XYZ file of C-alpha atoms in Angstrom:
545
model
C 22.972 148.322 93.602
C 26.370 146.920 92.163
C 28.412 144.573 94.374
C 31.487 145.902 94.834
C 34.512 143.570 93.408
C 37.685 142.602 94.854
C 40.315 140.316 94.897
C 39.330 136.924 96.567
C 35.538 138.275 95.897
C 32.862 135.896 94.470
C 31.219 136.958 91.374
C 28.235 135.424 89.397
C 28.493 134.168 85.801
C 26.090 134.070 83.603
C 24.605 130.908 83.507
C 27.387 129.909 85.969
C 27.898 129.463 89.803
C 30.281 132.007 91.034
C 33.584 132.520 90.342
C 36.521 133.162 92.659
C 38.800 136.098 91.059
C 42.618 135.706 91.695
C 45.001 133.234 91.393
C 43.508 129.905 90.448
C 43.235 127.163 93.136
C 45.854 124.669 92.558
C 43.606 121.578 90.712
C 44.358 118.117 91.038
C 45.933 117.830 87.396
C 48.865 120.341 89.067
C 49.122 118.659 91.836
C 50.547 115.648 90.671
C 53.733 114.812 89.182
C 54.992 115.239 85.436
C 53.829 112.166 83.387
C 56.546 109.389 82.653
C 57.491 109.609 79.162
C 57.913 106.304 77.285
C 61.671 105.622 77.506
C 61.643 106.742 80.989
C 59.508 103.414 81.579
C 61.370 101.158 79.785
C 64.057 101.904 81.463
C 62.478 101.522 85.148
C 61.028 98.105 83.714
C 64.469 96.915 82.501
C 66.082 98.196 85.852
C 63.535 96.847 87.914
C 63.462 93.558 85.930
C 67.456 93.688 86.172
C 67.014 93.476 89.814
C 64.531 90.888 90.279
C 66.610 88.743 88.267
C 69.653 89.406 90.429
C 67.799 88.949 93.577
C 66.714 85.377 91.997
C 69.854 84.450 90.760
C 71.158 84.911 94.210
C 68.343 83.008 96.106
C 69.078 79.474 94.766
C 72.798 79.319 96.615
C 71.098 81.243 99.758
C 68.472 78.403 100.120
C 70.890 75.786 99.004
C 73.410 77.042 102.143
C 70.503 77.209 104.504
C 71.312 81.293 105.215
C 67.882 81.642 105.540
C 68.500 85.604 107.418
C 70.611 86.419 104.093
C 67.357 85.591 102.501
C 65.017 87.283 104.015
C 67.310 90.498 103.969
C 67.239 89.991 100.064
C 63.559 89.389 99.936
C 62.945 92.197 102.248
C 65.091 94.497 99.911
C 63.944 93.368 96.445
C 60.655 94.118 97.422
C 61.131 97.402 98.885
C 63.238 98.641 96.248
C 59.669 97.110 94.068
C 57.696 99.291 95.923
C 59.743 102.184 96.155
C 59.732 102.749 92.373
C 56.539 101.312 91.518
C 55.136 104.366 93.157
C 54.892 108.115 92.796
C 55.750 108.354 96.716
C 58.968 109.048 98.561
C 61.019 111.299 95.767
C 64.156 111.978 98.036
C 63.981 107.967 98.947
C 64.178 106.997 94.935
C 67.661 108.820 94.964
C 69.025 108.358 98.440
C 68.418 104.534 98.612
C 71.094 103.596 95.407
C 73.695 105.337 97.311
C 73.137 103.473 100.809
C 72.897 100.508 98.929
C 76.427 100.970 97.392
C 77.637 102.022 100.463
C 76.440 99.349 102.787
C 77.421 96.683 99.749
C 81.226 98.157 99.230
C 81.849 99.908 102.554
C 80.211 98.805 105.730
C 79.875 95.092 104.988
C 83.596 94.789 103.818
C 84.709 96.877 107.525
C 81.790 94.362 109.368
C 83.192 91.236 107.302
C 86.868 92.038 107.954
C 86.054 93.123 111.570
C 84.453 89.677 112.082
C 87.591 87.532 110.574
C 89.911 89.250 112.972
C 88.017 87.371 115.729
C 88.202 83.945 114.032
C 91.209 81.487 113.211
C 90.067 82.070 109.286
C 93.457 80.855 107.192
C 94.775 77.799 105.036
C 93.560 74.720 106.783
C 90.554 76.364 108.882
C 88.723 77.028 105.503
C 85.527 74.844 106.740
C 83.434 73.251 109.008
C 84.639 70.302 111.373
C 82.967 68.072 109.174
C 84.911 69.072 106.092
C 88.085 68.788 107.910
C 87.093 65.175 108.679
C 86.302 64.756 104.898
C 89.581 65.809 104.167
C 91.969 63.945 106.354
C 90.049 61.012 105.600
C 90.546 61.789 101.754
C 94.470 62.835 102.242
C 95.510 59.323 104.139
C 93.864 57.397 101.257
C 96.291 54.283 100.668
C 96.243 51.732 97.433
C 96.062 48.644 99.437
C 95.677 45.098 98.075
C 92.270 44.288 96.112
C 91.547 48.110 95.845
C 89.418 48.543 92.681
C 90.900 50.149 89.889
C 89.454 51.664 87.060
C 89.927 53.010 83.599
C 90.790 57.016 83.947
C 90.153 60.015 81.726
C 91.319 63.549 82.560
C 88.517 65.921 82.088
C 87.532 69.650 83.001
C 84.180 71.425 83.075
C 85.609 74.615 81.783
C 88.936 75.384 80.294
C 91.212 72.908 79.980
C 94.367 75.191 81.009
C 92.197 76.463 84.318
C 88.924 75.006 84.782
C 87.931 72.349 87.538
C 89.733 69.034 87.200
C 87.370 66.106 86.712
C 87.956 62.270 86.892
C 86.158 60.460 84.616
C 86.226 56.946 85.502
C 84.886 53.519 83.682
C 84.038 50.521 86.301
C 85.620 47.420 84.350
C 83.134 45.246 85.816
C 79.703 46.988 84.621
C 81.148 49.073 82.021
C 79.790 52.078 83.935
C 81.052 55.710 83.508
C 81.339 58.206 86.407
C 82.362 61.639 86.742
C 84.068 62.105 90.599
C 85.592 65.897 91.636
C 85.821 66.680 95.308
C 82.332 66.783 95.886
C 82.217 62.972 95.152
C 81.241 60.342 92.271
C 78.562 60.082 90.649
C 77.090 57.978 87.224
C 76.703 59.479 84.048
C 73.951 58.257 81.248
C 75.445 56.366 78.593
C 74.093 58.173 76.199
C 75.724 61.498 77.482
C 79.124 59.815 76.981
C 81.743 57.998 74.038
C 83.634 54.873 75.204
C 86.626 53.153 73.669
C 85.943 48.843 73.645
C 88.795 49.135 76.671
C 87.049 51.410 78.807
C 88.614 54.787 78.061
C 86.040 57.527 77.128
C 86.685 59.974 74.246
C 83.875 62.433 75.279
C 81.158 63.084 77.584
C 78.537 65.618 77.159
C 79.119 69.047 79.513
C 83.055 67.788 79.851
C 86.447 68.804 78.090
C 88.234 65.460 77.557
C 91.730 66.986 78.156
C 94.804 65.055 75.630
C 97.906 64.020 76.866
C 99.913 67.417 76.383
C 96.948 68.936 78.478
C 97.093 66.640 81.395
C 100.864 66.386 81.551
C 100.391 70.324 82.304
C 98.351 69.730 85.448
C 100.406 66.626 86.311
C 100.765 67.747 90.230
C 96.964 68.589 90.261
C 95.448 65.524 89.002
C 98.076 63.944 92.007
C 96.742 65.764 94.368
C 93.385 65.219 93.567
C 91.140 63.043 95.186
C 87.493 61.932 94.872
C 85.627 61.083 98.140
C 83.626 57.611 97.594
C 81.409 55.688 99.851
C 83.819 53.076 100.299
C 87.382 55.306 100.873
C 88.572 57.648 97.943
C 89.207 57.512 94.256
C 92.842 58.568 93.822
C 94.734 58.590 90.277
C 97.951 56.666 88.987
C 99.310 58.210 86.236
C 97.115 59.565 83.489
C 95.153 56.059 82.294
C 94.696 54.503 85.802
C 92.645 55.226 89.058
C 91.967 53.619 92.182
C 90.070 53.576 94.834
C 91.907 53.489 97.931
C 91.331 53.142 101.588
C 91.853 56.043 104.317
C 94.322 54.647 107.174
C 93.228 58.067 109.801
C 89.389 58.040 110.259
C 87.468 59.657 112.558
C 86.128 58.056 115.833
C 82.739 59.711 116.998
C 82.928 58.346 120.927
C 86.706 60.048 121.663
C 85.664 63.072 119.130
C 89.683 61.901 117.588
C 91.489 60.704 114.303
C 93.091 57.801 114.472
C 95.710 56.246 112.593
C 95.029 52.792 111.821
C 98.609 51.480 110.994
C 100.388 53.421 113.885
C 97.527 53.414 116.813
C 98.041 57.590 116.865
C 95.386 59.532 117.835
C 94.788 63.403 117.365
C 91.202 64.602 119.936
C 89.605 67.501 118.621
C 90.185 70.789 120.576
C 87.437 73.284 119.681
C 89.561 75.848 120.925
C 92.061 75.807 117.721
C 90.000 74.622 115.761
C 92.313 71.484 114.949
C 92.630 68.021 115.881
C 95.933 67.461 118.391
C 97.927 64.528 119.545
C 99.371 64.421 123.314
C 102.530 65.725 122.522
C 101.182 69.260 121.171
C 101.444 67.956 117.038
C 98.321 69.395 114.952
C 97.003 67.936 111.613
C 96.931 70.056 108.978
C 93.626 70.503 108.142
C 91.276 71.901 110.678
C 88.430 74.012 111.048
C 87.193 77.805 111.585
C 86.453 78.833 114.926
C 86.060 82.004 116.833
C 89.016 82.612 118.608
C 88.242 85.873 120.454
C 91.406 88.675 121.045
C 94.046 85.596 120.410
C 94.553 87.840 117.014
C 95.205 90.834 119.050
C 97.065 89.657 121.580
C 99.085 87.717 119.259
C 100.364 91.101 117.698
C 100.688 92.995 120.994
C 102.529 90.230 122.967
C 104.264 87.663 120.045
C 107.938 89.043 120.059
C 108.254 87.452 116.457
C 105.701 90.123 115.712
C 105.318 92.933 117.914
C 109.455 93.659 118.055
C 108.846 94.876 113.984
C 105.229 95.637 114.044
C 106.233 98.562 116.494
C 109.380 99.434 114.560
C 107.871 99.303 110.941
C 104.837 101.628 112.475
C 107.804 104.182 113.491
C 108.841 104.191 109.969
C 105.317 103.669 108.861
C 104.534 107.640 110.161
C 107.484 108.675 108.867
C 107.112 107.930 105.158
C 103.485 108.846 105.105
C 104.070 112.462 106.942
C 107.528 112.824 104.425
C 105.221 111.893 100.833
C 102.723 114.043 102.359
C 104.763 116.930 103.219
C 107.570 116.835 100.564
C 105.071 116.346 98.142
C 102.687 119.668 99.146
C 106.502 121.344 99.442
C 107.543 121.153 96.421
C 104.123 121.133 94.504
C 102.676 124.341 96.154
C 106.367 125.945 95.514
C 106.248 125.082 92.002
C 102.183 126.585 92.105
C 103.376 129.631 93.753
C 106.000 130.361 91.161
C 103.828 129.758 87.881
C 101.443 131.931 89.788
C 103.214 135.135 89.806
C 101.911 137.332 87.222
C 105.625 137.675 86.142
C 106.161 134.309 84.462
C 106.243 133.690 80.973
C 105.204 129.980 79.395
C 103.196 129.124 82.336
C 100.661 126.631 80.175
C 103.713 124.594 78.862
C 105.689 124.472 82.528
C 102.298 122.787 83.568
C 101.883 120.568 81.365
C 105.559 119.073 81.498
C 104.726 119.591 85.209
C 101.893 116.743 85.383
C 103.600 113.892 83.221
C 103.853 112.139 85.819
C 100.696 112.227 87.184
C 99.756 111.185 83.719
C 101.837 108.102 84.038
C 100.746 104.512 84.926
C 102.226 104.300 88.955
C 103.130 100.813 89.015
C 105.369 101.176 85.610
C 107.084 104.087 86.833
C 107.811 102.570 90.157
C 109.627 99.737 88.452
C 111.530 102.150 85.845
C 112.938 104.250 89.221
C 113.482 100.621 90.804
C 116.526 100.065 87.593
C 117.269 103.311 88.090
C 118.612 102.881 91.766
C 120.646 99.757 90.512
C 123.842 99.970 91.639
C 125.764 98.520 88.780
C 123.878 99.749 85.719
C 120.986 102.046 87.215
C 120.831 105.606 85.832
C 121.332 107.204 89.368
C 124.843 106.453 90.046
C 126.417 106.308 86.273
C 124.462 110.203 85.774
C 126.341 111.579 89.345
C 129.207 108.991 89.473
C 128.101 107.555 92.392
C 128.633 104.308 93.832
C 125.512 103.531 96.287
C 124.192 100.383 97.159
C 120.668 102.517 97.621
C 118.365 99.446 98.275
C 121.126 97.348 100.149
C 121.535 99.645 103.317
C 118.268 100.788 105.468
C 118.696 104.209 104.964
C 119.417 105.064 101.623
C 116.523 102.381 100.623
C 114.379 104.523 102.974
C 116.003 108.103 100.778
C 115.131 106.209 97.545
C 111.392 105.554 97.980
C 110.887 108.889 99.365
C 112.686 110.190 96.383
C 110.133 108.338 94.507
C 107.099 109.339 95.889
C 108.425 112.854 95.673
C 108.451 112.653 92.205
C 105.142 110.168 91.680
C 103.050 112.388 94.048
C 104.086 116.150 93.876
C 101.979 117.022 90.530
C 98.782 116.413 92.358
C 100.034 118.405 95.027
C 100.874 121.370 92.504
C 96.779 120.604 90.419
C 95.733 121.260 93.888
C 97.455 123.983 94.365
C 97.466 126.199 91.597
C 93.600 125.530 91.896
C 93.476 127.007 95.680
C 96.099 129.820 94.663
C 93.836 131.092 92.296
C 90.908 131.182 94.546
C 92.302 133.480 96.934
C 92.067 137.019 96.186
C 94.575 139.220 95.382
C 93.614 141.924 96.690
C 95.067 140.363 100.294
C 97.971 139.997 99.153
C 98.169 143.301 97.448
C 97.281 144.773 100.909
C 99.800 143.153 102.828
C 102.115 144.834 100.410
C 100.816 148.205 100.907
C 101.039 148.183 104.624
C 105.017 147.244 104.562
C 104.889 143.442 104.368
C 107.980 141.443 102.683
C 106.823 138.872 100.131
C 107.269 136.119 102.950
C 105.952 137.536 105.262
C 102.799 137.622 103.074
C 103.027 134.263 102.457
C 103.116 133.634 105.899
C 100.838 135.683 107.065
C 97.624 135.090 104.264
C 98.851 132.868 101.677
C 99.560 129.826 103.638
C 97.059 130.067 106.168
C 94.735 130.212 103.364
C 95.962 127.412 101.611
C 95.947 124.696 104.441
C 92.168 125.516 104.988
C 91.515 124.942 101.313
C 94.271 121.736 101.331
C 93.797 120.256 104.700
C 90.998 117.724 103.655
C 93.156 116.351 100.647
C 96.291 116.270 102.682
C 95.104 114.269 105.031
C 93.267 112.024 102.339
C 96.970 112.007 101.217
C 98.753 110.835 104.623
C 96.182 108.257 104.815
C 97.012 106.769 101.323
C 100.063 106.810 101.966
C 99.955 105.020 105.401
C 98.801 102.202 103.343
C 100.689 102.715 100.110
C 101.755 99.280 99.005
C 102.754 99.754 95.751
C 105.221 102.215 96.494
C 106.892 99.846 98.265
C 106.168 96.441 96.862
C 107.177 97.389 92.784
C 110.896 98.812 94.268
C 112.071 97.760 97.447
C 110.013 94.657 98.121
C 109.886 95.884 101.708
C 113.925 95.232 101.992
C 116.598 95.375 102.512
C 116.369 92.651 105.182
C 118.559 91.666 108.384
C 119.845 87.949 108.160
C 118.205 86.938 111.541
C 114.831 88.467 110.323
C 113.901 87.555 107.124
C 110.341 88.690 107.310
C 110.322 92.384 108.279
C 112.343 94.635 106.108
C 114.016 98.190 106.400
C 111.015 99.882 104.293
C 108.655 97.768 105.102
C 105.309 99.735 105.776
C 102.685 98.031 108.217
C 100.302 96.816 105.142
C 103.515 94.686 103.476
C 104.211 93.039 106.640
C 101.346 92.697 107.459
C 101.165 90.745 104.073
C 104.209 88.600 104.180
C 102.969 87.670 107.632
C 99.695 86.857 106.898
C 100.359 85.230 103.522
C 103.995 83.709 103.570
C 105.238 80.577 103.607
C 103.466 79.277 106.269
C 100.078 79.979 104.431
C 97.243 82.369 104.309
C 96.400 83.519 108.064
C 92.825 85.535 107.112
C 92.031 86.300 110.680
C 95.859 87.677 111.509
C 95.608 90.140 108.503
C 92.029 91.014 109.127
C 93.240 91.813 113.136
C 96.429 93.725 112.004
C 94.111 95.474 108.868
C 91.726 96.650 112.217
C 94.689 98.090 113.899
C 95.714 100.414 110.863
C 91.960 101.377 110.448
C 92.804 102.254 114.117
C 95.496 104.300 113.850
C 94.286 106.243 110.346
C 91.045 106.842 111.908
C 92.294 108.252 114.453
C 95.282 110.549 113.077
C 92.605 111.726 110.717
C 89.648 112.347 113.451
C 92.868 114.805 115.048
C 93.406 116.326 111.839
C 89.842 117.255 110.691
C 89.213 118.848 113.889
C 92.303 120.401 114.101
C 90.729 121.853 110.446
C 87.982 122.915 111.422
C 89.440 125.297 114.700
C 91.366 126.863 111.571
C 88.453 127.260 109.017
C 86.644 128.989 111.994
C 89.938 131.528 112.686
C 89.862 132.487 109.165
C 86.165 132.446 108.141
């Protein structure tokens, strides 16, 4: 009797155990994934090797500064990343962990790193620790006094001689010994690493740049201000031949945690509040130390009237020049789109390429070619229309100029963007509109525009925010000005980030923490217009979906 066949049936070979008819059963072979080919793996060793290297070269100054948590985080990462393409495991992993990577290295530890400053007193003269301060009063009071040791002085660099690190090179006239001394200290150099003239000056050293006399008279103020801590008081310089080491008249008394001044009897106590050592009557030295300083940042912007009066004026204005180079820009680009659009027009490649020019342009060149423009003497505005306008010496017409500016910088991205959603959206709406009575506006109205925010809503508010913080546009023509004679910080077209800038980093210094607090305040405010926006969007992608 013949068995009877079928699919998924079992038949007997000849010679063979049975076979299963149908589609084969997926073998192990299949199963696994396509072989590596041989430049595939050189490349994964060189990346791989790349990255070990990296994660070595950045152990040493981890283990040297104690950060022993940054260390294990690299450890722990190095090796992951090892055993995440060592294997054949975890294929969306392999090309979802770059991309977190970048994003956590250039996103969310810049925001957590800022975030933290704005809670710290983080400027020019709270740099350190308390201990460095000491170091550096210490080092700053350091007096020539009678029988200071002097020695024989050679102007050197470890780099180049125009930029790189100053470095004394000193010869002790007593023992004929040479030492190198920066601001981490002095220390002795072989003799064999180093050339000395009979009187003690040295003509090269092995891993220095000897720097001549043109060189040196370059960096004059630097090699003044220089000084090498020593065991004894401080290596200073006089002139470019001669150094001595001095003696520091404020040092640091461990049982009344103070400074004092040992030719005046003053005494500064350390207040870990400021981070700064203060005398009775309120004075501060000038070198203290970083300390957390909670909301002080905050409620310094909120409550200073030196800052608040213009922070809360330049944020009016702030709004008002982002919304205007948002919305004149979109105007006039998606007016200029709209026309090249119509089947009617003639020429329309050439009008768009003259059209983009100046999107073509460098930003920061143009900016200062429409900054001579707006002269008032010689600039092409007012000699081309006869005009007479002092445009950036009033508030308002400085205010008219930049806008005028950005108008012309920013609508050809507007009109790209533009012309690309015009051409996504059918015709055949429009054409209907047409056939049941609608006027050309109200068309527009009615479909086209609708249909051109949903498209455009995402990249206009990516433009408001750029422009909320567009510093260039301010910086390369107005400078923030014109300025009021009692308030010479805070200018008429000043946006928040430029004062935020000649607050933070005026005369008075770098203020880190300041910036950082008033930088978490526009994140603020961005965030927050744009969280609006997007939802706003998406109610309007839903009406017309």
């Amino acid at each position: 009797m013949r068995t009877p066949s079928g699919p998924g049936s079992a038949q007997q070979a000849p010679g063979r155990g049975p076979v299963r008819s149908g589609p084969p059963e997926t073998t192990r072979t299949a199963r696994q994934h396509a072989p590596i080919t041989a430049t595939g793996l050189i490349v994964k060793v060189i990346l791989l090797g790349l990255v070990a290297g990296i994660a070595i070269w950045a152990a040493f100054p981890l283990i040297a500064a104690r950060l022993w948590v940054g260390l294990a985080v690299l450890v722990v990462t190095t090796v992951g990343l090892g055993y995440l393409y060592l294997t054949r495991r975890h294929i969306p992993a392999k090309y979802l962990v770059p991309g977190t990577i970048f994003l956590i290295a250039f996103q969310v530890f810049p925001v957590l790193y800022t975030a933290s400053t704005a809670f710290t007193n983080f400027g020019d003269g709270h740099r350190g620790s308390k201990d460095d301060a000491i170091v550096a009063i210490g080092s700053s009071s350091v007096k020539q006094v009678p029988g200071s040791a002097e020695y024989t002085l050679t102007i050197a660099t470890t780099g180049d001689p125009a930029t790189g690190p100053l470095v004394f090179l000193v010869t002790d006239p007593s023992t004929g010994t040479v030492s190198a001394g920066d601001t981490a200290g002095l220390r002795p150099l072989d003799a064999a690493d180093v050339t000395v003239t009979p009187a003690g000056k040295v003509t090269a050293a092995q891993g220095y740049t000897v720097l001549n006399v043109g060189q040196a008279s370059v960096r004059s103020q630097e090699i003044t201000d220089l000084v090498v801590p020593t065991p004894g008081g401080a290596l200073r310089s006089t002139g470019l031949s001669r150094a001595y080491e001095g003696k520091a008249i404020r040092a640091y008394d461990r049982s009344c945690d103070c400074i004092t001044d040992s030719e005046t009897g003053r005494t500064w106590t350390a207040d870990g509040t400021v981070g700064a050592f203060v005398a009775a009557d309120g004075e501060r030295l000038a070198q203290g130390w970083q300390v957390g300083v909670g909301l002080k940042n905050f409620a310094r912007v909120l409550t200073d009237p030196n800052i608040s009066g213009p922070f809360f004026g330049t944020l009016l204005w702030n709004f008002a020049f982002a919304i205007g180079s948002t919305g004149f820009t979109f105007g006039l680009g998606m007016a200029i789109a709209l026309a090249l659009h119509s089947p009617r027009m003639r020429g329309t490649n050439i009008y768009r390429v003259l059209l983009i020019l100046p999107y073509a342009m460098p930003s920061f060149a143009m900016l200062l070619v429409w900054r001579d423009m707006f002269n008032t003497d010689f600039g092409l505005i007012n000699n081309l229309f006869g005009l007479g306008v002092d445009w950036f010496g009033e508030a308002w017409s400085a205010r008219v100029a930049v806008l005028l500016v950005q108008l012309w910088l920013g609508y050809p991205y507007m009109f790209l963007v533009a012309t690309g959603a015009l051409q996504a959206i059918p015709r055949e709406l429009t054409e209907a509109t047409s056939v049941d009575g609608a006027s050309p506006w109200q068309s527009f109205r009615a479909v086209t525009l609708p249909l051109l925010l949903v498209a455009l809503s995402p990249l206009l508010i990516a433009s408001f925010a750029f422009n909320f913080n567009n510093i260039n546009a301010i910086w390369f023509t107005t400078e923030g000005g014109p300025f009021a004679p009692d308030n010479p910080t805070n200018g008429a077209t000043d946006l928040l980030i430029t004062y935020t800038y000649r607050l933070a980093f005026g005369a008075q210094g770098a203020e880190f923490g300041l910036a950082a607090a008033v930088s978490i305040f526009i994140f603020a405010i961005v965030a927050t217009v744009s969280a609006i926006s997007f939802r706003r969007t998406r109610q309007q992608e839903e009406v017309y979906s």
